[in-house]
Tab-separated table of C-alpha atoms in Angstrom:
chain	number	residue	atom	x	y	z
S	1	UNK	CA	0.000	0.000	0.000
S	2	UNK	CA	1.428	3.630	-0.994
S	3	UNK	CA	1.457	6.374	0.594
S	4	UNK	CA	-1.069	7.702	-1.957
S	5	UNK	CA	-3.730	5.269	-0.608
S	6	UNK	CA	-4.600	6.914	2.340
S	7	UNK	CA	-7.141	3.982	3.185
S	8	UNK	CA	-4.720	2.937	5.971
S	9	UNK	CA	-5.090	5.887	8.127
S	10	UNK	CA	-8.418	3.683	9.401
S	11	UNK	CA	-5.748	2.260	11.890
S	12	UNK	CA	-4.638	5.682	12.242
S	13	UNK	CA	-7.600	7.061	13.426
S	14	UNK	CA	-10.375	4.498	13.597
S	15	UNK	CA	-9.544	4.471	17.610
S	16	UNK	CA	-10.838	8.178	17.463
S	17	UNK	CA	-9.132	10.890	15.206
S	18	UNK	CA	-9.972	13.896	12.868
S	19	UNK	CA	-7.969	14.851	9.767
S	20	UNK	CA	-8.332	18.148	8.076
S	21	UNK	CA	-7.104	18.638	4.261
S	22	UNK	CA	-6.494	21.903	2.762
S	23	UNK	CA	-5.495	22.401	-0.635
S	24	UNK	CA	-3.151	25.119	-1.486
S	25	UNK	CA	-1.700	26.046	1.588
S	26	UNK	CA	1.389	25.308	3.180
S	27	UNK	CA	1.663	23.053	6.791
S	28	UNK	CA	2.986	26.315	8.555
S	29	UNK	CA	-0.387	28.405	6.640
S	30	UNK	CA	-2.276	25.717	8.295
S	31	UNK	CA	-1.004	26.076	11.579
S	32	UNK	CA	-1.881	29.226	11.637
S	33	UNK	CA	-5.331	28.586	11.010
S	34	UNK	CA	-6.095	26.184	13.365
S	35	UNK	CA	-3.865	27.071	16.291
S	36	UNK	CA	-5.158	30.150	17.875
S	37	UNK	CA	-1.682	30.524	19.429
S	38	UNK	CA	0.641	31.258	16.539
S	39	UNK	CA	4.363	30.448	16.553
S	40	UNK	CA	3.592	27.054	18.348
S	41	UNK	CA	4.770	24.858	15.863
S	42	UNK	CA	7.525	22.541	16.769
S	43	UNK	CA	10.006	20.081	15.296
S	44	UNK	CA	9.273	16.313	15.855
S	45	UNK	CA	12.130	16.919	18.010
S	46	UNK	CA	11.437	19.683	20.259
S	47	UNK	CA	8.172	18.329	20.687
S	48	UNK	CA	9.306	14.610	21.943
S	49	UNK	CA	11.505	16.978	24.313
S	50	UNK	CA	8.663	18.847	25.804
S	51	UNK	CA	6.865	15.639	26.124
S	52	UNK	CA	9.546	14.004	27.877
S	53	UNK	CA	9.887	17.098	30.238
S	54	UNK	CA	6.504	17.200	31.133
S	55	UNK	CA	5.733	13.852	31.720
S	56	UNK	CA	4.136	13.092	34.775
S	57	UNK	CA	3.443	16.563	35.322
S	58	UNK	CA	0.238	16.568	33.474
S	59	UNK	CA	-1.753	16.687	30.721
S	60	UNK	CA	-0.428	19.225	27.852
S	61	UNK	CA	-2.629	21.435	25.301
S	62	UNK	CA	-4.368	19.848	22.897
S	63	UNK	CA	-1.865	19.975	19.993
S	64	UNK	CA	-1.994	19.123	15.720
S	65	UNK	CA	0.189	16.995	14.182
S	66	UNK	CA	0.426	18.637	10.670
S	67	UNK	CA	2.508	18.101	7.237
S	68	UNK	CA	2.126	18.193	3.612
S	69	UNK	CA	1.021	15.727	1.055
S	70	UNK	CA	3.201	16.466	-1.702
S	71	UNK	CA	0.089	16.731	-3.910
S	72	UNK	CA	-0.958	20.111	-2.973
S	73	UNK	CA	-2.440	19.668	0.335
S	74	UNK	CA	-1.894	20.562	3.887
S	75	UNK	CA	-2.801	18.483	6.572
S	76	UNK	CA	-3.714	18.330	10.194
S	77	UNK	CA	-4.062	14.936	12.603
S	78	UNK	CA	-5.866	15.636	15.789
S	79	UNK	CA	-7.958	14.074	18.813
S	80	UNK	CA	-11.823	13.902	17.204
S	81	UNK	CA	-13.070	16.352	19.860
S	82	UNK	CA	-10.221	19.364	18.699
S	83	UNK	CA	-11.743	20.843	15.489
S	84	UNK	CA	-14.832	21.358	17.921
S	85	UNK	CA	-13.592	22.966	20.527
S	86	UNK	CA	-15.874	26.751	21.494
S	87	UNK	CA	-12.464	28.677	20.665
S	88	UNK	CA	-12.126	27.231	17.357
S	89	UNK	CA	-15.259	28.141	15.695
S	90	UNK	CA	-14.350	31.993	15.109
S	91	UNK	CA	-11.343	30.331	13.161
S	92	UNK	CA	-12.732	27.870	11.232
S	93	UNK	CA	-15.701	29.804	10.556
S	94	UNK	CA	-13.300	32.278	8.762
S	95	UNK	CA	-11.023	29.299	7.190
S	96	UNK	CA	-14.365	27.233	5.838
S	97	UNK	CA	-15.622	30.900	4.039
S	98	UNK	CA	-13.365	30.489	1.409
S	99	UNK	CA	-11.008	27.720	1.190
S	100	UNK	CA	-10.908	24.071	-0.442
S	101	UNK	CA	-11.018	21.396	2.465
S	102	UNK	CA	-12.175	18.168	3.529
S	103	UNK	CA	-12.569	17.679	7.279
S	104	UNK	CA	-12.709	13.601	8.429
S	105	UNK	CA	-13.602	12.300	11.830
S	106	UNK	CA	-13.697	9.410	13.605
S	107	UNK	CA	-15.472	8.837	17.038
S	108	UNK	CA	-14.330	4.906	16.742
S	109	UNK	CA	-17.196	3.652	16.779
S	110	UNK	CA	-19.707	5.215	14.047
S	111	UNK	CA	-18.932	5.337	10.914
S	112	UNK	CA	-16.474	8.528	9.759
S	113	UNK	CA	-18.158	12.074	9.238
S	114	UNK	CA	-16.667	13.412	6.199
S	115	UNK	CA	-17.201	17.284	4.908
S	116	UNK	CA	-15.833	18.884	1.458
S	117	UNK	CA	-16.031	22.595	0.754
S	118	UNK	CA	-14.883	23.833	-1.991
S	119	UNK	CA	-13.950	27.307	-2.398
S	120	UNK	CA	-16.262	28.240	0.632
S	121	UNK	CA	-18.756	26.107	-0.523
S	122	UNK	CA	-20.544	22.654	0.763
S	123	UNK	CA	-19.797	19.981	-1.892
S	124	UNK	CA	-19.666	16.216	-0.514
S	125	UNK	CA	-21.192	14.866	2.716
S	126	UNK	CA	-20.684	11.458	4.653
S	127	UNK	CA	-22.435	10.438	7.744
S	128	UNK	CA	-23.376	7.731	9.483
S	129	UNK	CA	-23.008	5.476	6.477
S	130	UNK	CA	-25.399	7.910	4.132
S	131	UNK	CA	-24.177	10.575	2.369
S	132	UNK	CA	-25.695	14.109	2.229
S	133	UNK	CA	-29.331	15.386	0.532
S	134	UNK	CA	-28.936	15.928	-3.107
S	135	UNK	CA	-25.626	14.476	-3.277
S	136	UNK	CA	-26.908	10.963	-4.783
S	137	UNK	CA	-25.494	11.934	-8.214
S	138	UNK	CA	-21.967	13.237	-7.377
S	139	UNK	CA	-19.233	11.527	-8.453
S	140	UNK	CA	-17.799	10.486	-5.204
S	141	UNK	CA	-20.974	9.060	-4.845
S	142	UNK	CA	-21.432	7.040	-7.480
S	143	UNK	CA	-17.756	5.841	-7.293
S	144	UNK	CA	-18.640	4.496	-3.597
S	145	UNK	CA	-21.604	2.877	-5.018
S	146	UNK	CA	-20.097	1.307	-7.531
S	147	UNK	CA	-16.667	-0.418	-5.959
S	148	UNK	CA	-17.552	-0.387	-2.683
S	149	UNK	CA	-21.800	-1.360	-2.475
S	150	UNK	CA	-22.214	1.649	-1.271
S	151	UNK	CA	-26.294	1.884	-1.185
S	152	UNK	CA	-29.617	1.589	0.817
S	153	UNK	CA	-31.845	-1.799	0.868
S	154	UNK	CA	-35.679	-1.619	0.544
S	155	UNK	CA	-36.515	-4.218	3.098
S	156	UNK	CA	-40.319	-3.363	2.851
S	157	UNK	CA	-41.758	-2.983	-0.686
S	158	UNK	CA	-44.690	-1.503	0.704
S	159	UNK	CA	-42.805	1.287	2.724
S	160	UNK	CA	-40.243	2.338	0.861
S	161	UNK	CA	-38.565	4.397	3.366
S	162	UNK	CA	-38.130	0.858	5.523
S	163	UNK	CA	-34.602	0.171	4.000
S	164	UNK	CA	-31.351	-0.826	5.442
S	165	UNK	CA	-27.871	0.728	4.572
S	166	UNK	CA	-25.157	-1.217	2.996
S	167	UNK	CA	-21.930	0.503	4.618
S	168	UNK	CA	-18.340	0.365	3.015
S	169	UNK	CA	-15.765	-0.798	4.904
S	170	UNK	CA	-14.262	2.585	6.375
S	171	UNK	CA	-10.509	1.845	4.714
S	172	UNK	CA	-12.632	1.525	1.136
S	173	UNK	CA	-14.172	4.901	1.740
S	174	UNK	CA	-10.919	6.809	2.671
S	175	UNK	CA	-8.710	4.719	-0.419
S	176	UNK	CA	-11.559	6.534	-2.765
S	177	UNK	CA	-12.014	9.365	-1.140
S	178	UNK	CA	-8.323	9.999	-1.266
S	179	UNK	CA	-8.218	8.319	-5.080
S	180	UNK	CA	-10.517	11.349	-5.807
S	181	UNK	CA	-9.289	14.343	-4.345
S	182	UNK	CA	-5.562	13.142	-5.198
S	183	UNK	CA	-4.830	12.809	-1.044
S	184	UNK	CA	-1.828	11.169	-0.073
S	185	UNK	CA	-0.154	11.200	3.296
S	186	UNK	CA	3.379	10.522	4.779
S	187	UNK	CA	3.046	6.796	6.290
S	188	UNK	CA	6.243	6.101	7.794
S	189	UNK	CA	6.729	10.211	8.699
S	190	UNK	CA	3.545	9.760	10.603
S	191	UNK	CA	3.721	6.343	11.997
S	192	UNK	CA	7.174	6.924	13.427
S	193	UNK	CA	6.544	10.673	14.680
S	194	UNK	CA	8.568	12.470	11.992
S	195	UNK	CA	6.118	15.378	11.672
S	196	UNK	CA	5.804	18.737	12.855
S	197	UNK	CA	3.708	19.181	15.714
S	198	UNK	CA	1.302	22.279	17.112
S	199	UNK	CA	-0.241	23.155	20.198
S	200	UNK	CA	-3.998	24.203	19.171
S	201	UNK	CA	-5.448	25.552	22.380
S	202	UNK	CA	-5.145	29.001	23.800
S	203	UNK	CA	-3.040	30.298	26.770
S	204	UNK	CA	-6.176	32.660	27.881
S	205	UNK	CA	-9.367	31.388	27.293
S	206	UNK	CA	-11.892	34.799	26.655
S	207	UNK	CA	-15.179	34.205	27.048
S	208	UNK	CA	-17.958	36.871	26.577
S	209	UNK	CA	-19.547	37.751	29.267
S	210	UNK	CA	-23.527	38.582	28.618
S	211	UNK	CA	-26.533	39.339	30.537
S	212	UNK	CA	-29.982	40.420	30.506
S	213	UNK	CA	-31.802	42.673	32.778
S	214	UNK	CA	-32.054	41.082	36.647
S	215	UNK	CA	-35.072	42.037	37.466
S	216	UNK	CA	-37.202	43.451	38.968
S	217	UNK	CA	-39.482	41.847	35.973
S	218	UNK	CA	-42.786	43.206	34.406
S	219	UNK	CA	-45.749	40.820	35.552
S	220	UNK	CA	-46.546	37.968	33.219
S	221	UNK	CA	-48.604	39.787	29.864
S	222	UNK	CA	-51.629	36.727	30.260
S	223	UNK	CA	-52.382	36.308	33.914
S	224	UNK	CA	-50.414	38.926	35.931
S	225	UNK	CA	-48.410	36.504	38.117
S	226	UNK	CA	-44.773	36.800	38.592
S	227	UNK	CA	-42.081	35.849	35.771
S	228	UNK	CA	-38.995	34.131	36.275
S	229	UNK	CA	-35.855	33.235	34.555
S	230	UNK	CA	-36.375	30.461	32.220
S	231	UNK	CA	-34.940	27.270	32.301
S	232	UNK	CA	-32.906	28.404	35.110
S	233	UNK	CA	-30.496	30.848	33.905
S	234	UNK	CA	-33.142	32.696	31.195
S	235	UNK	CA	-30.545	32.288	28.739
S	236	UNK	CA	-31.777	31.087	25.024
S	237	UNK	CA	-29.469	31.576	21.956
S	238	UNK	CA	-28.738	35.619	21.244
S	239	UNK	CA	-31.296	36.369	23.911
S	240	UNK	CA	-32.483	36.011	27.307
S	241	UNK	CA	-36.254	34.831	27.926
S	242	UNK	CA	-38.720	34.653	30.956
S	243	UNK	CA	-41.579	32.769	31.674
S	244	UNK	CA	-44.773	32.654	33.825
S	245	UNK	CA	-44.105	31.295	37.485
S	246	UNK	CA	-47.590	29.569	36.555
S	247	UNK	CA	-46.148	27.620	33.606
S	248	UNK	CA	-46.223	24.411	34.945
S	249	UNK	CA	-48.837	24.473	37.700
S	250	UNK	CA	-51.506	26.527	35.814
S	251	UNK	CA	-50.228	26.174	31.955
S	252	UNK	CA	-50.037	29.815	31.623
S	253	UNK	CA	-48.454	30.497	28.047
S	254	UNK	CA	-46.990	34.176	28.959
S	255	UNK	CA	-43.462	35.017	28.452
S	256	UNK	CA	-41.051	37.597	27.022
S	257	UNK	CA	-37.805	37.769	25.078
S	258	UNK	CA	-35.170	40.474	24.916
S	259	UNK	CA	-31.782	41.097	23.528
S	260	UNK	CA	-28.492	39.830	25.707
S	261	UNK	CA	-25.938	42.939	26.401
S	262	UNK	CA	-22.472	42.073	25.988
S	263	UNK	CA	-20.957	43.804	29.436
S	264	UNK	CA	-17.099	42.591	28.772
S	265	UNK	CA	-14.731	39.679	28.054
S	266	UNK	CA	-14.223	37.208	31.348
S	267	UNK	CA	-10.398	35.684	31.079
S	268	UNK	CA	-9.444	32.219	32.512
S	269	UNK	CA	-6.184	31.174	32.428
S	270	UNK	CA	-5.588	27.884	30.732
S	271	UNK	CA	-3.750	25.561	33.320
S	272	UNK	CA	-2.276	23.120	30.734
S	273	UNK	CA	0.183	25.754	29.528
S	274	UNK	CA	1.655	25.274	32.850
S	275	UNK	CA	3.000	21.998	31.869
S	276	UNK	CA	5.042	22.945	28.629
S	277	UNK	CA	7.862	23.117	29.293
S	278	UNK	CA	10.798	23.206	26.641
S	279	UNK	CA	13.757	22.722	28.463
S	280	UNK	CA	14.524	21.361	32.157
């Protein structure tokens, strides 16, 4: 198996991993998307060193491994949970908008979630063994059908929508996918931890802090009784929202929504920094 079949990076992952392609960019380009602390990236050797430093000392940030293909594509190996993460969303928000890339993960037990955009825009879906709405008739899809059975079952003729997915082995659906985008990946580099390496979570954590009004609240519109927060803490997407204190014992309907106010930017201080440590 070459390194331009990229179906064995189901052992590399299929214990729980995410890859992220990007075409056109270089490793250190990449890096500096998805690390929102830039300048992080390390040689295989410095990183084995701050490994071997802070062992036993706890755990380190979450970090990337990342590379190039040699066919025009960056790449990034990381824990499934990492792409995620609340303080990546601003970033990849602003990375998805416009570039070419195919984002793979793997919880280890379901099968992969696979996502294409390119240039900005949604073109290929996989997950959970079906692949997206309207997406029946793109070639990636009808590749899959065709070599590896790809394709749902009618088990009821009379209910059609009673059918049962035939599901490709996951190392045929990454040795097409790859096949198709022209992926290939550094086996040995990879396997024997010969690739750059970068830390992908923040030294200050900023969240924003928002609130609505406190109280004391208007009386509930319908019935007049008192309103609280709702579910708790009142908070509900962009905005805050009460309800009736008579909900749930009278079924009272009443309730109000208004806008959350941004007061200011709380910083916590993200402990696993504390454990890099790059020389003794």
């Amino acid at each position: 198996m070459s390194d331009h079949d990229i179906g064995w990076i189901s052992s590399l992952i299929g214990e729980g991993g995410a890859i992220t392609f990007v075409r056109g960019v270089t490793h250190a380009e990449l890096a500096w998307m998805i690390a929102p602390e830039h300048g992080t990236v390390m040689t295989p050797e410095v990183f084995r060193q701050v490994k071997e430093n802070s062992h036993g000392v706890g755990s380190l940030p979450d970090h990337a491994v990342i590379g190039e293909t040699g066919t025009g594509w960056a790449f990034a190996i990381e824990p499934p949970w990492c792409p995620t993460e609340w303080y990546r969303y601003d970033y990849a928000r602003r990375m998805w908008s416009s570039i070419t890339g195919i984002e793979i993960s793997d919880n280890g037990m379901d099968p992969p979630t696979i996502g294409v955009s390119v240039d900005g825009k949604h073109n290929w879906s996989y997950f959970e063994g079906e692949v997206g709405d309207g997406q029946e008739d793109h070639p990636l899809t009808r590749r899959l059908a065709a070599e590896a059975g790809l394709r749902k079952v009618i088990s009821d003729l009379d209910d059609p929508d009673d059918c049962e997915l035939v599901i490709p082995e996951e190392e045929t659906v990454y040795r097409i996918m790859g096949e198709h985008f022209g992926l290939a990946l550094p086996r040995e580099a990879i396997e024997t931890e010969q690739m750059p390496v970068v830390f992908t979570e923040p030294r200050i954590f900023r969240h924003q802090v928002r609130k609505g009004p406190d109280g004391p609240y208007d009386p509930c519109p319908e019935c007049g009784a008192e309103m609280v927060k709702w579910n708790g803490d009142g908070i509900w997407g962009p905005q805050y929202r009460l309800s009736c204190s008579r909900a749930e014992s009278h079924g009272c309907s009443g309730g109000r929504l208004g806008p959350l106010i941004q007061i200011g930017v709380r910083e916590e201080h993200n402990t696993k920094w504390d454990n890099v440590r790059m020389s003794d």
